mmCIF file of C-alpha atoms in Angstrom:
data_model
loop_
_atom_site.group_PDB
_atom_site.id
_atom_site.type_symbol
_atom_site.label_atom_id
_atom_site.label_comp_id
_atom_site.label_asym_id
_atom_site.label_seq_id
_atom_site.Cartn_x
_atom_site.Cartn_y
_atom_site.Cartn_z
ATOM 1 C CA UNK A 194 56.324 -51.676 11.246
ATOM 2 C CA UNK A 195 59.547 -49.705 11.498
ATOM 3 C CA UNK A 196 60.811 -48.587 14.877
ATOM 4 C CA UNK A 197 59.952 -44.912 15.156
ATOM 5 C CA UNK A 198 61.485 -44.099 18.550
ATOM 6 C CA UNK A 199 64.908 -43.042 17.216
ATOM 7 C CA UNK A 200 63.744 -40.611 14.476
ATOM 8 C CA UNK A 201 60.883 -39.165 16.520
ATOM 9 C CA UNK A 202 63.058 -38.586 19.598
ATOM 10 C CA UNK A 203 65.629 -36.819 17.429
ATOM 11 C CA UNK A 204 63.023 -34.652 15.689
ATOM 12 C CA UNK A 205 61.402 -33.691 18.969
ATOM 13 C CA UNK A 206 64.713 -32.716 20.563
ATOM 14 C CA UNK A 207 66.018 -30.868 17.491
ATOM 15 C CA UNK A 208 62.850 -28.921 16.632
ATOM 16 C CA UNK A 209 60.574 -28.855 19.739
ATOM 17 C CA UNK A 210 58.887 -25.565 18.810
ATOM 18 C CA UNK A 211 57.624 -27.051 15.528
ATOM 19 C CA UNK A 212 55.762 -29.756 17.442
ATOM 20 C CA UNK A 213 54.296 -27.237 19.879
ATOM 21 C CA UNK A 214 53.154 -24.969 17.033
ATOM 22 C CA UNK A 215 51.570 -27.913 15.239
ATOM 23 C CA UNK A 216 49.348 -28.691 18.220
ATOM 24 C CA UNK A 217 48.839 -25.071 19.284
ATOM 25 C CA UNK A 218 49.299 -22.834 16.208
ATOM 26 C CA UNK A 219 49.437 -19.663 18.315
ATOM 27 C CA UNK A 220 52.513 -20.826 20.227
ATOM 28 C CA UNK A 221 55.683 -18.805 19.769
ATOM 29 C CA UNK A 222 59.119 -20.354 19.528
ATOM 30 C CA UNK A 223 60.470 -18.289 22.416
ATOM 31 C CA UNK A 224 57.824 -19.751 24.724
ATOM 32 C CA UNK A 225 58.991 -23.333 24.209
ATOM 33 C CA UNK A 226 61.669 -25.041 26.248
ATOM 34 C CA UNK A 227 62.277 -28.628 27.456
ATOM 35 C CA UNK A 228 60.656 -29.474 30.759
ATOM 36 C CA UNK A 229 63.173 -29.456 33.613
ATOM 37 C CA UNK A 230 64.435 -32.987 34.194
ATOM 38 C CA UNK A 231 64.526 -32.614 37.985
ATOM 39 C CA UNK A 232 60.728 -32.456 37.922
ATOM 40 C CA UNK A 233 60.390 -35.593 35.824
ATOM 41 C CA UNK A 234 59.904 -38.807 37.834
ATOM 42 C CA UNK A 235 62.766 -41.256 37.430
ATOM 43 C CA UNK A 236 61.308 -44.549 38.692
ATOM 44 C CA UNK A 237 58.994 -46.900 36.848
ATOM 45 C CA UNK A 238 58.077 -44.408 34.137
ATOM 46 C CA UNK A 239 58.904 -44.036 30.449
ATOM 47 C CA UNK A 240 57.619 -40.478 30.383
ATOM 48 C CA UNK A 241 59.406 -38.419 27.755
ATOM 49 C CA UNK A 242 58.808 -35.590 25.293
ATOM 50 C CA UNK A 243 57.522 -32.946 27.704
ATOM 51 C CA UNK A 244 57.779 -29.241 26.903
ATOM 52 C CA UNK A 245 57.169 -26.224 29.096
ATOM 53 C CA UNK A 246 55.138 -23.583 27.252
ATOM 54 C CA UNK A 247 55.449 -20.103 28.765
ATOM 55 C CA UNK A 248 52.277 -18.735 27.230
ATOM 56 C CA UNK A 249 51.822 -15.341 28.983
ATOM 57 C CA UNK A 250 48.064 -15.840 29.191
ATOM 58 C CA UNK A 251 48.233 -19.367 30.648
ATOM 59 C CA UNK A 252 51.483 -21.382 30.991
ATOM 60 C CA UNK A 253 51.190 -25.143 30.599
ATOM 61 C CA UNK A 254 53.104 -28.358 29.974
ATOM 62 C CA UNK A 255 52.826 -30.115 26.627
ATOM 63 C CA UNK A 256 53.348 -33.870 26.729
ATOM 64 C CA UNK A 257 53.725 -35.753 23.437
ATOM 65 C CA UNK A 258 53.422 -39.526 23.297
ATOM 66 C CA UNK A 259 54.376 -40.873 19.851
ATOM 67 C CA UNK A 260 52.918 -44.352 19.330
ATOM 68 C CA UNK A 261 54.677 -46.802 17.044
ATOM 69 C CA UNK A 262 53.012 -49.925 18.439
ATOM 70 C CA UNK A 263 49.626 -51.053 19.738
ATOM 71 C CA UNK A 264 48.980 -50.690 23.471
ATOM 72 C CA UNK A 265 45.602 -51.783 24.812
ATOM 73 C CA UNK A 266 46.330 -50.079 28.158
ATOM 74 C CA UNK A 267 47.363 -46.734 26.625
ATOM 75 C CA UNK A 268 44.750 -44.543 28.410
ATOM 76 C CA UNK A 269 45.790 -45.887 31.810
ATOM 77 C CA UNK A 270 49.453 -45.298 30.967
ATOM 78 C CA UNK A 271 48.755 -41.725 29.877
ATOM 79 C CA UNK A 272 46.872 -41.080 33.119
ATOM 80 C CA UNK A 273 49.841 -42.465 35.047
ATOM 81 C CA UNK A 274 52.201 -40.126 33.205
ATOM 82 C CA UNK A 275 50.050 -37.148 34.204
ATOM 83 C CA UNK A 276 50.025 -38.404 37.776
ATOM 84 C CA UNK A 277 53.813 -38.896 37.664
ATOM 85 C CA UNK A 278 54.345 -35.238 36.789
ATOM 86 C CA UNK A 279 51.989 -33.998 39.472
ATOM 87 C CA UNK A 280 53.513 -36.316 42.065
ATOM 88 C CA UNK A 281 56.955 -34.904 41.239
ATOM 89 C CA UNK A 282 55.821 -31.266 41.335
ATOM 90 C CA UNK A 283 53.878 -31.682 44.579
ATOM 91 C CA UNK A 284 56.817 -33.486 46.203
ATOM 92 C CA UNK A 285 59.004 -30.558 45.124
ATOM 93 C CA UNK A 286 56.755 -28.029 46.786
ATOM 94 C CA UNK A 287 55.103 -26.890 43.556
ATOM 95 C CA UNK A 288 51.476 -26.862 42.514
ATOM 96 C CA UNK A 289 49.924 -29.097 39.864
ATOM 97 C CA UNK A 290 50.715 -27.488 36.482
ATOM 98 C CA UNK A 291 48.205 -27.583 33.655
ATOM 99 C CA UNK A 292 49.129 -30.395 31.246
ATOM 100 C CA UNK A 293 48.027 -30.900 27.658
ATOM 101 C CA UNK A 294 48.655 -34.482 26.570
ATOM 102 C CA UNK A 295 48.851 -35.466 22.916
ATOM 103 C CA UNK A 296 49.087 -39.004 21.553
ATOM 104 C CA UNK A 297 50.268 -39.237 17.951
ATOM 105 C CA UNK A 298 49.661 -42.360 15.874
ATOM 106 C CA UNK A 299 51.629 -42.868 12.673
ATOM 107 C CA UNK A 300 49.995 -46.085 11.380
ATOM 108 C CA UNK A 301 46.363 -47.201 11.588
ATOM 109 C CA UNK A 302 47.098 -50.634 13.043
ATOM 110 C CA UNK A 303 48.615 -49.081 16.187
ATOM 111 C CA UNK A 304 45.417 -47.259 17.225
ATOM 112 C CA UNK A 305 43.203 -49.355 19.491
ATOM 113 C CA UNK A 306 40.449 -46.708 19.430
ATOM 114 C CA UNK A 307 40.194 -46.402 23.234
ATOM 115 C CA UNK A 308 41.191 -42.955 24.486
ATOM 116 C CA UNK A 309 38.868 -42.188 27.365
ATOM 117 C CA UNK A 310 38.559 -43.413 30.936
ATOM 118 C CA UNK A 311 35.661 -42.894 33.299
ATOM 119 C CA UNK A 312 34.742 -43.988 36.790
ATOM 120 C CA UNK A 313 31.858 -42.941 39.011
ATOM 121 C CA UNK A 314 30.992 -43.287 42.642
ATOM 122 C CA UNK A 315 28.616 -41.646 45.128
ATOM 123 C CA UNK A 316 30.825 -38.669 45.980
ATOM 124 C CA UNK A 317 32.259 -37.838 42.580
ATOM 125 C CA UNK A 318 33.923 -39.411 39.560
ATOM 126 C CA UNK A 319 36.669 -39.381 36.975
ATOM 127 C CA UNK A 320 36.502 -38.375 33.313
ATOM 128 C CA UNK A 321 39.843 -38.513 31.537
ATOM 129 C CA UNK A 322 40.939 -38.159 27.915
ATOM 130 C CA UNK A 323 43.681 -36.597 25.824
ATOM 131 C CA UNK A 324 44.216 -35.202 22.335
ATOM 132 C CA UNK A 325 44.662 -37.842 19.620
ATOM 133 C CA UNK A 326 46.408 -37.088 16.325
ATOM 134 C CA UNK A 327 46.218 -39.687 13.578
ATOM 135 C CA UNK A 328 48.899 -38.683 11.120
ATOM 136 C CA UNK A 329 47.212 -40.362 8.129
ATOM 137 C CA UNK A 330 44.176 -38.079 8.668
ATOM 138 C CA UNK A 331 46.278 -34.896 8.738
ATOM 139 C CA UNK A 332 46.867 -32.736 5.660
ATOM 140 C CA UNK A 333 50.369 -32.248 4.336
ATOM 141 C CA UNK A 334 50.152 -28.708 2.994
ATOM 142 C CA UNK A 335 49.530 -26.814 6.291
ATOM 143 C CA UNK A 336 52.747 -28.304 7.697
ATOM 144 C CA UNK A 337 54.676 -27.099 4.642
ATOM 145 C CA UNK A 338 53.016 -23.660 4.615
ATOM 146 C CA UNK A 339 53.842 -23.114 8.292
ATOM 147 C CA UNK A 340 57.406 -24.378 7.668
ATOM 148 C CA UNK A 341 57.197 -26.866 10.539
ATOM 149 C CA UNK A 342 60.472 -28.445 9.471
ATOM 150 C CA UNK A 343 60.560 -30.814 12.443
ATOM 151 C CA UNK A 344 57.479 -32.554 11.066
ATOM 152 C CA UNK A 345 58.643 -32.846 7.442
ATOM 153 C CA UNK A 346 59.580 -36.546 7.853
ATOM 154 C CA UNK A 347 55.897 -37.195 8.606
ATOM 155 C CA UNK A 348 54.739 -35.711 5.300
ATOM 156 C CA UNK A 349 54.690 -39.043 3.374
ATOM 157 C CA UNK A 350 52.255 -40.402 5.980
ATOM 158 C CA UNK A 351 49.872 -37.433 5.603
ATOM 159 C CA UNK A 352 47.171 -36.681 3.048
ATOM 160 C CA UNK A 353 48.118 -34.732 -0.064
ATOM 161 C CA UNK A 354 45.962 -32.207 -1.906
ATOM 162 C CA UNK A 355 45.456 -34.633 -4.797
ATOM 163 C CA UNK A 356 43.536 -37.694 -3.666
ATOM 164 C CA UNK A 357 44.568 -39.550 -6.837
ATOM 165 C CA UNK A 358 48.338 -39.115 -6.481
ATOM 166 C CA UNK A 359 50.348 -42.323 -6.559
ATOM 167 C CA UNK A 360 52.664 -43.387 -3.751
ATOM 168 C CA UNK A 361 55.633 -42.496 -5.945
ATOM 169 C CA UNK A 362 54.264 -39.012 -6.646
ATOM 170 C CA UNK A 363 53.509 -38.425 -2.976
ATOM 171 C CA UNK A 364 56.949 -39.505 -1.829
ATOM 172 C CA UNK A 365 58.666 -37.392 -4.498
ATOM 173 C CA UNK A 366 56.774 -34.260 -3.411
ATOM 174 C CA UNK A 367 57.782 -34.860 0.204
ATOM 175 C CA UNK A 368 61.434 -35.438 -0.700
ATOM 176 C CA UNK A 369 61.455 -32.303 -2.877
ATOM 177 C CA UNK A 370 60.156 -30.280 0.085
ATOM 178 C CA UNK A 371 63.042 -31.450 2.272
ATOM 179 C CA UNK A 372 65.562 -30.900 -0.522
ATOM 180 C CA UNK A 373 64.734 -27.168 -0.440
ATOM 181 C CA UNK A 374 66.328 -26.850 3.026
ATOM 182 C CA UNK A 375 69.712 -25.178 2.739
ATOM 183 C CA UNK A 376 71.291 -26.697 5.872
ATOM 184 C CA UNK A 377 72.898 -29.872 4.484
ATOM 185 C CA UNK A 378 73.217 -31.627 7.853
ATOM 186 C CA UNK A 379 69.598 -30.944 8.767
ATOM 187 C CA UNK A 380 68.498 -32.024 5.289
ATOM 188 C CA UNK A 381 70.253 -35.389 5.645
ATOM 189 C CA UNK A 382 68.738 -36.002 9.065
ATOM 190 C CA UNK A 383 65.237 -35.159 7.853
ATOM 191 C CA UNK A 384 65.585 -37.482 4.851
ATOM 192 C CA UNK A 385 66.905 -40.260 7.099
ATOM 193 C CA UNK A 386 63.921 -39.882 9.445
ATOM 194 C CA UNK A 387 61.564 -39.727 6.457
ATOM 195 C CA UNK A 388 63.004 -42.958 5.015
ATOM 196 C CA UNK A 389 62.500 -44.782 8.323
ATOM 197 C CA UNK A 390 58.935 -43.544 8.860
ATOM 198 C CA UNK A 391 57.894 -44.045 5.228
ATOM 199 C CA UNK A 392 58.879 -47.709 5.573
ATOM 200 C CA UNK A 393 55.605 -48.354 7.395
ATOM 201 C CA UNK A 394 53.469 -47.231 4.443
ATOM 202 C CA UNK A 395 55.488 -47.429 1.224
ATOM 203 C CA UNK A 396 57.107 -50.459 -0.447
ATOM 204 C CA UNK A 397 60.721 -50.714 0.792
ATOM 205 C CA UNK A 398 62.104 -50.851 -2.748
ATOM 206 C CA UNK A 399 60.346 -47.561 -3.590
ATOM 207 C CA UNK A 400 61.723 -45.821 -0.503
ATOM 208 C CA UNK A 401 65.246 -47.103 -1.185
ATOM 209 C CA UNK A 402 65.092 -46.038 -4.824
ATOM 210 C CA UNK A 403 64.062 -42.476 -3.974
ATOM 211 C CA UNK A 404 65.916 -41.878 -0.707
ATOM 212 C CA UNK A 405 69.214 -43.487 -1.570
ATOM 213 C CA UNK A 406 71.766 -44.551 1.015
ATOM 214 C CA UNK A 407 74.322 -41.950 -0.078
ATOM 215 C CA UNK A 408 71.750 -39.223 0.654
ATOM 216 C CA UNK A 409 71.523 -40.143 4.338
ATOM 217 C CA UNK A 410 74.529 -42.280 5.296
ATOM 218 C CA UNK A 411 76.307 -39.414 7.097
ATOM 219 C CA UNK A 412 73.247 -38.670 9.223
ATOM 220 C CA UNK A 413 73.709 -39.540 12.937
ATOM 221 C CA UNK A 414 70.044 -40.504 13.147
ATOM 222 C CA UNK A 415 70.465 -42.997 10.299
ATOM 223 C CA UNK A 416 73.667 -44.424 11.791
ATOM 224 C CA UNK A 417 72.048 -44.891 15.209
ATOM 225 C CA UNK A 418 69.013 -46.562 13.651
ATOM 226 C CA UNK A 419 71.228 -48.960 11.665
ATOM 227 C CA UNK A 420 73.214 -49.848 14.800
ATOM 228 C CA UNK A 421 70.070 -50.651 16.786
ATOM 229 C CA UNK A 422 68.514 -52.635 13.927
ATOM 230 C CA UNK A 423 71.730 -54.640 13.563
ATOM 231 C CA UNK A 424 71.931 -55.277 17.324
ATOM 232 C CA UNK A 425 68.311 -56.500 17.393
ATOM 233 C CA UNK A 426 68.912 -58.772 14.405
ATOM 234 C CA UNK A 427 71.976 -60.265 16.086
ATOM 235 C CA UNK A 428 69.997 -60.801 19.304
ATOM 236 C CA UNK A 429 67.246 -62.576 17.371
ATOM 237 C CA UNK A 430 69.871 -64.722 15.655
ATOM 238 C CA UNK A 431 71.433 -65.703 18.978
ATOM 239 C CA UNK A 432 68.042 -66.585 20.444
ATOM 240 C CA UNK A 433 67.171 -68.674 17.380
ATOM 241 C CA UNK A 434 70.524 -70.464 17.618
ATOM 242 C CA UNK A 435 69.897 -71.380 21.251
ATOM 243 C CA UNK A 436 66.451 -72.765 20.427
ATOM 244 C CA UNK A 437 67.807 -74.826 17.536
ATOM 245 C CA UNK A 438 70.609 -76.220 19.741
ATOM 246 C CA UNK A 439 68.037 -77.245 22.344
ATOM 247 C CA UNK A 440 65.886 -78.872 19.656
ATOM 248 C CA UNK A 441 68.872 -80.842 18.347
ATOM 249 C CA UNK A 442 69.759 -82.068 21.832
ATOM 250 C CA UNK A 443 66.213 -83.267 22.542
ATOM 251 C CA UNK A 444 65.873 -84.956 19.135
ATOM 252 C CA UNK A 445 69.258 -86.639 19.526
ATOM 253 C CA UNK A 446 68.121 -88.104 22.833
ATOM 254 C CA UNK A 447 64.844 -89.328 21.304
ATOM 255 C CA UNK A 448 66.672 -91.030 18.408
ATOM 256 C CA UNK A 449 69.064 -92.739 20.792
ATOM 257 C CA UNK A 450 66.254 -93.832 23.121
ATOM 258 C CA UNK A 451 63.516 -94.813 20.636
ATOM 259 C CA UNK A 452 65.219 -95.033 17.219
ATOM 260 C CA UNK A 453 63.205 -94.488 14.039
ATOM 261 C CA UNK A 454 59.946 -94.709 15.962
ATOM 262 C CA UNK A 455 60.629 -91.246 17.407
ATOM 263 C CA UNK A 456 60.501 -89.406 14.042
ATOM 264 C CA UNK A 457 56.985 -88.051 14.604
ATOM 265 C CA UNK A 458 57.807 -87.024 18.153
ATOM 266 C CA UNK A 459 60.959 -85.219 16.987
ATOM 267 C CA UNK A 460 58.907 -83.225 14.492
ATOM 268 C CA UNK A 461 56.462 -82.313 17.239
ATOM 269 C CA UNK A 462 59.315 -81.118 19.472
ATOM 270 C CA UNK A 463 60.637 -78.839 16.721
ATOM 271 C CA UNK A 464 57.172 -77.455 16.080
ATOM 272 C CA UNK A 465 56.455 -76.737 19.750
ATOM 273 C CA UNK A 466 59.828 -75.113 20.477
ATOM 274 C CA UNK A 467 60.139 -72.986 17.329
ATOM 275 C CA UNK A 468 60.432 -69.188 17.733
#
């Protein structure tokens, strides 16, 4: 699966109102603003993507949690995030704001299916859940009709109107939608994010043939993603090199100590210490 944190973080920061309107269609852009960082807990929390929605009828916080990996403890983590916010607001002399939490899954294999917690005792109990959005179950056209540009990179992962469309046809329609955007810089960034996210569903050669490097190479989001992918690959290479050096040292000792009789043992050492 591709790493989604870079494109999703960028999309959320660049077009926060689009995400709020997707979850709550009645939301207005002028109501949406990033949640004040001084209220966000700083220790032992990866809480991010929180918006303050100044709905005149009932203000609330909107917390998005994009999931690009499988987490068996997700419900407990989401409950902790809610508690983190309330702990920070109470410590700051504020009340406990209303919070709507939304978990968004992009690929089926990341959803463990557990999104509710409950506990009961003699004097009361706990019932906790949150909104779950599975992108592959969502329809593409409402996003396009509402012009939720910040979600356009998700279009290839959504359902089209034609159930029989091929992957190539689906991807082309999504690319054509982005190509209609007049802002060239925004268009490049959206295509770069789309290429990264589509990599979890479409064959890489298809994505590369339709979203070519020259279409996205000037995009900061693409450049940052390439840098992080390269750094991770180098780190994996260094780790593999260290393991192989350790294997060689152990096998060299075994050959010197036991000669040809150690061949089977050397093979076992390499098998047990492989990455």
